[in-house]
XYZ file of C-alpha atoms in Angstrom:
78
model
C -1.825 -13.264 12.599
C 1.432 -14.678 13.915
C 3.321 -12.695 16.533
C 6.066 -12.260 13.916
C 4.686 -11.815 10.393
C 6.309 -14.204 7.946
C 4.721 -13.206 4.669
C 4.613 -9.636 3.412
C 2.756 -9.146 0.143
C 3.398 -5.953 -1.827
C 0.729 -4.472 -4.096
C 0.819 -1.295 -6.204
C -1.176 1.528 -4.667
C -2.696 2.554 -7.983
C -4.319 -0.871 -8.428
C -7.122 -1.185 -5.837
C -8.201 -4.445 -7.484
C -4.783 -5.991 -6.838
C -4.704 -4.634 -3.283
C -8.131 -6.186 -2.619
C -6.880 -9.577 -3.825
C -3.729 -9.215 -1.733
C -5.801 -8.640 1.408
C -7.397 -12.064 1.038
C -4.391 -13.965 -0.334
C -3.255 -15.319 3.026
C -0.284 -13.037 3.682
C 0.383 -11.876 7.231
C 0.837 -8.255 6.100
C -0.035 -6.335 2.938
C 2.221 -3.475 1.896
C 0.638 -0.911 -0.399
C 3.469 0.454 -2.526
C 3.397 4.135 -3.469
C 7.029 4.148 -4.566
C 8.540 1.988 -7.323
C 5.338 0.200 -8.319
C 3.540 3.428 -9.259
C 4.288 5.577 -12.311
C 4.783 9.302 -11.618
C 1.535 10.280 -13.338
C -0.411 7.829 -11.100
C 1.055 8.886 -7.716
C -1.861 11.166 -6.760
C -4.403 8.481 -7.632
C -2.432 5.875 -5.661
C -2.399 8.152 -2.603
C -6.153 8.718 -2.822
C -6.919 5.020 -3.303
C -4.681 4.089 -0.377
C -6.267 6.708 1.885
C -9.689 5.294 1.007
C -8.511 1.764 1.830
C -7.130 2.830 5.210
C -10.446 4.374 6.304
C -11.877 0.928 7.034
C -10.560 -2.034 9.039
C -8.841 -4.656 6.900
C -8.491 -8.421 7.473
C -4.699 -8.153 7.860
C -2.360 -5.319 8.865
C -1.662 -2.858 6.057
C 1.604 -0.954 5.759
C 2.342 1.743 3.191
C 5.668 2.072 1.397
C 6.130 5.774 0.693
C 8.505 7.637 -1.574
C 11.683 9.144 -0.132
C 10.788 12.203 1.914
C 13.554 14.179 0.215
C 12.135 13.463 -3.241
C 9.339 15.173 -5.139
C 6.555 12.808 -3.981
C 7.533 11.884 -0.420
C 6.041 14.845 1.445
C 2.652 14.319 -0.232
C 2.752 10.615 0.679
C 2.896 11.384 4.384
């Protein structure tokens, strides 16, 4: 990885298949999105899938975009 990441690839947290592809796509960082990319009825699944992903080392750094803490889903995201 570069000292300053140039490419940040976002993937929806409720799509583990897309996240897996993103991890090998050549981006410097993968951002798993729990916010706008995930429908309200899929938020819990996205959280669980993301937690599972973060249990193991990944080939590139992984960041997680969470919902606003003041909203209905933010506290559960963190």
